[in-house]
GROMACS .gro file of N, CA, C and O in nm:
model
  292
    1MET      N    1  -0.744  -1.174   2.219
    1MET     CA    2  -0.651  -1.221   2.119
    1MET      C    3  -0.528  -1.133   2.114
    1MET      O    4  -0.536  -1.013   2.137
    2ALA      N    5  -0.417  -1.191   2.076
    2ALA     CA    6  -0.292  -1.116   2.065
    2ALA      C    7  -0.291  -1.036   1.935
    2ALA      O    8  -0.346  -1.077   1.834
    3THR      N    9  -0.227  -0.921   1.940
    3THR     CA   10  -0.215  -0.837   1.822
    3THR      C   11  -0.119  -0.901   1.723
    3THR      O   12  -0.012  -0.949   1.760
    4LYS      N   13  -0.159  -0.904   1.596
    4LYS     CA   14  -0.073  -0.955   1.490
    4LYS      C   15  -0.006  -0.837   1.422
    4LYS      O   16  -0.073  -0.744   1.377
    5LYS      N   17   0.125  -0.840   1.414
    5LYS     CA   18   0.200  -0.734   1.346
    5LYS      C   19   0.224  -0.779   1.202
    5LYS      O   20   0.285  -0.881   1.178
    6VAL      N   21   0.172  -0.699   1.108
    6VAL     CA   22   0.182  -0.731   0.967
    6VAL      C   23   0.260  -0.620   0.899
    6VAL      O   24   0.223  -0.502   0.909
    7THR      N   25   0.368  -0.654   0.828
    7THR     CA   26   0.445  -0.558   0.752
    7THR      C   27   0.435  -0.594   0.604
    7THR      O   28   0.465  -0.706   0.566
    8VAL      N   29   0.393  -0.498   0.524
    8VAL     CA   30   0.386  -0.515   0.379
    8VAL      C   31   0.504  -0.439   0.320
    8VAL      O   32   0.518  -0.318   0.342
    9VAL      N   33   0.589  -0.509   0.247
    9VAL     CA   34   0.707  -0.449   0.187
    9VAL      C   35   0.681  -0.426   0.038
    9VAL      O   36   0.650  -0.519  -0.034
   10ILE      N   37   0.694  -0.301  -0.004
   10ILE     CA   38   0.680  -0.265  -0.144
   10ILE      C   39   0.818  -0.221  -0.192
   10ILE      O   40   0.870  -0.118  -0.150
   11SER      N   41   0.879  -0.300  -0.280
   11SER     CA   42   1.014  -0.269  -0.329
   11SER      C   43   1.018  -0.255  -0.480
   11SER      O   44   1.126  -0.244  -0.538
   12GLU      N   45   0.901  -0.256  -0.544
   12GLU     CA   46   0.895  -0.244  -0.689
   12GLU      C   47   0.840  -0.107  -0.727
   12GLU      O   48   0.768  -0.045  -0.650
   13ALA      N   49   0.872  -0.064  -0.848
   13ALA     CA   50   0.817   0.062  -0.900
   13ALA      C   51   0.665   0.050  -0.913
   13ALA      O   52   0.612  -0.062  -0.921
   14PRO      N   53   0.595   0.163  -0.911
   14PRO     CA   54   0.449   0.160  -0.923
   14PRO      C   55   0.403   0.078  -1.044
   14PRO      O   56   0.457   0.093  -1.153
   15SER      N   57   0.306  -0.008  -1.021
   15SER     CA   58   0.251  -0.094  -1.125
   15SER      C   59   0.114  -0.141  -1.080
   15SER      O   60   0.070  -0.112  -0.969
   16ALA      N   61   0.047  -0.216  -1.166
   16ALA     CA   62  -0.083  -0.271  -1.129
   16ALA      C   63  -0.070  -0.366  -1.010
   16ALA      O   64  -0.157  -0.370  -0.923
   17ASP      N   65   0.039  -0.442  -1.004
   17ASP     CA   66   0.061  -0.534  -0.892
   17ASP      C   67   0.076  -0.459  -0.760
   17ASP      O   68   0.023  -0.499  -0.657
   18VAL      N   69   0.150  -0.350  -0.763
   18VAL     CA   70   0.170  -0.269  -0.642
   18VAL      C   71   0.038  -0.207  -0.598
   18VAL      O   72   0.005  -0.205  -0.479
   19SER      N   73  -0.039  -0.160  -0.694
   19SER     CA   74  -0.170  -0.104  -0.662
   19SER      C   75  -0.258  -0.206  -0.592
   19SER      O   76  -0.326  -0.176  -0.494
   20GLU      N   77  -0.256  -0.329  -0.640
   20GLU     CA   78  -0.336  -0.436  -0.579
   20GLU      C   79  -0.286  -0.468  -0.438
   20GLU      O   80  -0.364  -0.492  -0.347
   21ARG      N   81  -0.155  -0.469  -0.418
   21ARG     CA   82  -0.100  -0.495  -0.283
   21ARG      C   83  -0.145  -0.387  -0.185
   21ARG      O   84  -0.178  -0.418  -0.069
   22LEU      N   85  -0.146  -0.263  -0.229
   22LEU     CA   86  -0.191  -0.155  -0.141
   22LEU      C   87  -0.339  -0.170  -0.108
   22LEU      O   88  -0.381  -0.147   0.004
   23ARG      N   89  -0.418  -0.209  -0.207
   23ARG     CA   90  -0.561  -0.230  -0.183
   23ARG      C   91  -0.582  -0.342  -0.082
   23ARG      O   92  -0.664  -0.331   0.010
   24MET      N   93  -0.506  -0.448  -0.095
   24MET     CA   94  -0.517  -0.560   0.000
   24MET      C   95  -0.468  -0.520   0.139
   24MET      O   96  -0.521  -0.567   0.240
   25THR      N   97  -0.371  -0.431   0.146
   25THR     CA   98  -0.321  -0.384   0.274
   25THR      C   99  -0.430  -0.309   0.349
   25THR      O  100  -0.444  -0.323   0.471
   26VAL      N  101  -0.508  -0.228   0.278
   26VAL     CA  102  -0.621  -0.160   0.340
   26VAL      C  103  -0.715  -0.264   0.401
   26VAL      O  104  -0.766  -0.247   0.512
   27GLY      N  105  -0.737  -0.374   0.331
   27GLY     CA  106  -0.822  -0.481   0.382
   27GLY      C  107  -0.769  -0.542   0.510
   27GLY      O  108  -0.846  -0.582   0.598
   28LEU      N  109  -0.637  -0.549   0.525
   28LEU     CA  110  -0.577  -0.605   0.647
   28LEU      C  111  -0.611  -0.521   0.770
   28LEU      O  112  -0.611  -0.572   0.881
   29THR      N  113  -0.639  -0.393   0.750
   29THR     CA  114  -0.670  -0.306   0.864
   29THR      C  115  -0.809  -0.332   0.920
   29THR      O  116  -0.840  -0.284   1.029
   30LEU      N  117  -0.892  -0.405   0.848
   30LEU     CA  118  -1.029  -0.431   0.895
   30LEU      C  119  -1.034  -0.519   1.019
   30LEU      O  120  -1.129  -0.513   1.095
   31ASP      N  121  -0.931  -0.600   1.040
   31ASP     CA  122  -0.924  -0.684   1.159
   31ASP      C  123  -0.859  -0.602   1.270
   31ASP      O  124  -0.743  -0.561   1.258
   32ASP      N  125  -0.932  -0.578   1.377
   32ASP     CA  126  -0.880  -0.495   1.486
   32ASP      C  127  -0.756  -0.554   1.552
   32ASP      O  128  -0.683  -0.483   1.620
   33ASP      N  129  -0.731  -0.683   1.533
   33ASP     CA  130  -0.615  -0.747   1.594
   33ASP      C  131  -0.489  -0.729   1.511
   33ASP      O  132  -0.382  -0.773   1.552
   34ASN      N  133  -0.500  -0.668   1.392
   34ASN     CA  134  -0.383  -0.647   1.306
   34ASN      C  135  -0.323  -0.510   1.329
   34ASN      O  136  -0.393  -0.409   1.333
   35GLU      N  137  -0.192  -0.507   1.345
   35GLU     CA  138  -0.116  -0.381   1.346
   35GLU      C  139  -0.038  -0.380   1.215
   35GLU      O  140   0.055  -0.458   1.197
   36VAL      N  141  -0.079  -0.294   1.123
   36VAL     CA  142  -0.027  -0.298   0.986
   36VAL      C  143   0.074  -0.186   0.963
   36VAL      O  144   0.053  -0.072   1.002
   37CYS      N  145   0.184  -0.222   0.896
   37CYS     CA  146   0.289  -0.128   0.861
   37CYS      C  147   0.323  -0.149   0.713
   37CYS      O  148   0.331  -0.263   0.668
   38VAL      N  149   0.342  -0.041   0.639
   38VAL     CA  150   0.384  -0.050   0.499
   38VAL      C  151   0.524   0.008   0.489
   38VAL      O  152   0.550   0.120   0.533
   39LEU      N  153   0.614  -0.068   0.430
   39LEU     CA  154   0.753  -0.027   0.413
   39LEU      C  155   0.781  -0.011   0.265
   39LEU      O  156   0.771  -0.106   0.189
   40LEU      N  157   0.814   0.112   0.224
   40LEU     CA  158   0.848   0.141   0.085
   40LEU      C  159   0.999   0.150   0.074
   40LEU      O  160   1.061   0.240   0.134
   41ILE      N  161   1.061   0.057  -0.001
   41ILE     CA  162   1.206   0.057  -0.017
   41ILE      C  163   1.241   0.044  -0.165
   41ILE      O  164   1.157   0.011  -0.247
   42ASP      N  165   1.366   0.069  -0.197
   42ASP     CA  166   1.416   0.060  -0.334
   42ASP      C  167   1.325   0.139  -0.428
   42ASP      O  168   1.291   0.252  -0.399
   43ASP      N  169   1.282   0.080  -0.539
   43ASP     CA  170   1.194   0.150  -0.633
   43ASP      C  171   1.055   0.170  -0.577
   43ASP      O  172   0.975   0.248  -0.633
   44GLY      N  173   1.022   0.105  -0.468
   44GLY     CA  174   0.891   0.121  -0.405
   44GLY      C  175   0.867   0.261  -0.351
   44GLY      O  176   0.753   0.301  -0.334
   45VAL      N  177   0.975   0.337  -0.327
   45VAL     CA  178   0.956   0.473  -0.275
   45VAL      C  179   0.883   0.561  -0.376
   45VAL      O  180   0.816   0.657  -0.337
   46TYR      N  181   0.893   0.529  -0.505
   46TYR     CA  182   0.823   0.608  -0.606
   46TYR      C  183   0.672   0.596  -0.592
   46TYR      O  184   0.598   0.684  -0.635
   47THR      N  185   0.625   0.490  -0.529
   47THR     CA  186   0.483   0.473  -0.504
   47THR      C  187   0.430   0.584  -0.414
   47THR      O  188   0.318   0.630  -0.430
   48GLY      N  189   0.510   0.626  -0.320
   48GLY     CA  190   0.467   0.728  -0.225
   48GLY      C  191   0.486   0.871  -0.272
   48GLY      O  192   0.448   0.964  -0.202
   49LEU      N  193   0.542   0.891  -0.390
   49LEU     CA  194   0.571   1.027  -0.436
   49LEU      C  195   0.458   1.093  -0.512
   49LEU      O  196   0.464   1.212  -0.538
   50GLY      N  197   0.358   1.017  -0.549
   50GLY     CA  198   0.251   1.073  -0.631
   50GLY      C  199   0.293   1.069  -0.776
   50GLY      O  200   0.393   1.127  -0.814
   51ILE      N  201   0.219   0.996  -0.856
   51ILE     CA  202   0.257   0.976  -0.996
   51ILE      C  203   0.136   1.000  -1.086
   51ILE      O  204   0.023   1.003  -1.039
   52ASP      N  205   0.161   1.015  -1.214
   52ASP     CA  206   0.054   1.029  -1.312
   52ASP      C  207   0.009   0.888  -1.351
   52ASP      O  208   0.072   0.822  -1.433
   53HIS      N  209  -0.099   0.843  -1.289
   53HIS     CA  210  -0.145   0.706  -1.305
   53HIS      C  211  -0.190   0.674  -1.447
   53HIS      O  212  -0.175   0.564  -1.495
   54GLU      N  213  -0.243   0.774  -1.516
   54GLU     CA  214  -0.291   0.751  -1.653
   54GLU      C  215  -0.175   0.722  -1.748
   54GLU      O  216  -0.187   0.642  -1.839
   55LYS      N  217  -0.060   0.785  -1.724
   55LYS     CA  218   0.055   0.764  -1.812
   55LYS      C  219   0.108   0.621  -1.805
   55LYS      O  220   0.157   0.569  -1.903
   56ILE      N  221   0.100   0.560  -1.688
   56ILE     CA  222   0.153   0.423  -1.677
   56ILE      C  223   0.041   0.319  -1.675
   56ILE      O  224   0.068   0.200  -1.663
   57GLY      N  225  -0.083   0.363  -1.687
   57GLY     CA  226  -0.195   0.272  -1.705
   57GLY      C  227  -0.232   0.186  -1.586
   57GLY      O  228  -0.263   0.068  -1.601
   58ILE      N  229  -0.228   0.244  -1.465
   58ILE     CA  230  -0.267   0.168  -1.346
   58ILE      C  231  -0.373   0.245  -1.269
   58ILE      O  232  -0.395   0.364  -1.291
   59LYS      N  233  -0.438   0.174  -1.179
   59LYS     CA  234  -0.539   0.238  -1.095
   59LYS      C  235  -0.473   0.339  -1.003
   59LYS      O  236  -0.357   0.326  -0.964
   60GLU      N  237  -0.551   0.439  -0.967
   60GLU     CA  238  -0.499   0.544  -0.879
   60GLU      C  239  -0.463   0.488  -0.742
   60GLU      O  240  -0.543   0.420  -0.680
   61MET      N  241  -0.341   0.515  -0.696
   61MET     CA  242  -0.295   0.464  -0.568
   61MET      C  243  -0.297   0.569  -0.459
   61MET      O  244  -0.294   0.537  -0.342
   62ASP      N  245  -0.300   0.697  -0.497
   62ASP     CA  246  -0.290   0.804  -0.398
   62ASP      C  247  -0.401   0.799  -0.294
   62ASP      O  248  -0.378   0.828  -0.177
   63LYS      N  249  -0.522   0.762  -0.333
   63LYS     CA  250  -0.632   0.754  -0.237
   63LYS      C  251  -0.605   0.648  -0.132
   63LYS      O  252  -0.631   0.669  -0.014
   64GLY      N  253  -0.551   0.535  -0.174
   64GLY     CA  254  -0.516   0.429  -0.079
   64GLY      C  255  -0.407   0.473   0.017
   64GLY      O  256  -0.413   0.446   0.136
   65LEU      N  257  -0.307   0.542  -0.037
   65LEU     CA  258  -0.199   0.591   0.049
   65LEU      C  259  -0.251   0.693   0.149
   65LEU      O  260  -0.212   0.692   0.266
   66ALA      N  261  -0.340   0.781   0.107
   66ALA     CA  262  -0.396   0.881   0.198
   66ALA      C  263  -0.480   0.813   0.305
   66ALA      O  264  -0.483   0.857   0.421
   67MET      N  265  -0.546   0.705   0.270
   67MET     CA  266  -0.632   0.634   0.364
   67MET      C  267  -0.550   0.569   0.475
   67MET      O  268  -0.597   0.555   0.587
   68PHE      N  269  -0.425   0.532   0.445
   68PHE     CA  270  -0.342   0.469   0.547
   68PHE      C  271  -0.326   0.557   0.669
   68PHE      O  272  -0.326   0.509   0.782
   69GLY      N  273  -0.310   0.687   0.648
   69GLY     CA  274  -0.296   0.779   0.761
   69GLY      C  275  -0.418   0.777   0.850
   69GLY      O  276  -0.409   0.775   0.972
   70ALA      N  277  -0.534   0.777   0.788
   70ALA     CA  278  -0.660   0.775   0.863
   70ALA      C  279  -0.680   0.644   0.937
   70ALA      O  280  -0.743   0.640   1.043
   71LEU      N  281  -0.624   0.535   0.883
   71LEU     CA  282  -0.641   0.403   0.943
   71LEU      C  283  -0.530   0.368   1.042
   71LEU      O  284  -0.533   0.262   1.102
   72GLY      N  285  -0.431   0.454   1.055
   72GLY     CA  286  -0.323   0.427   1.149
   72GLY      C  287  -0.219   0.330   1.097
   72GLY      O  288  -0.152   0.262   1.174
   73VAL      N  289  -0.205   0.323   0.966
   73VAL     CA  290  -0.105   0.232   0.906
   73VAL      C  291   0.026   0.304   0.898
   73VAL      O  292   0.032   0.420   0.859
   0.00000   0.00000   0.00000
């Protein structure tokens, strides 16, 4: 099978929706035919900076971001 290139664009500030998108992105890596890339632009760059998740009331995203390195995302 041909490799599928998948790019997930995060352009919003950290929120519950962004957390869910990152979780789903990890799921995309389970298919060996997917080449997954995450692009953080605009307010989405704050997602990658490490934030106090309790203050904004969302699930922790840092573990998912750290996992991307291990998965080759």
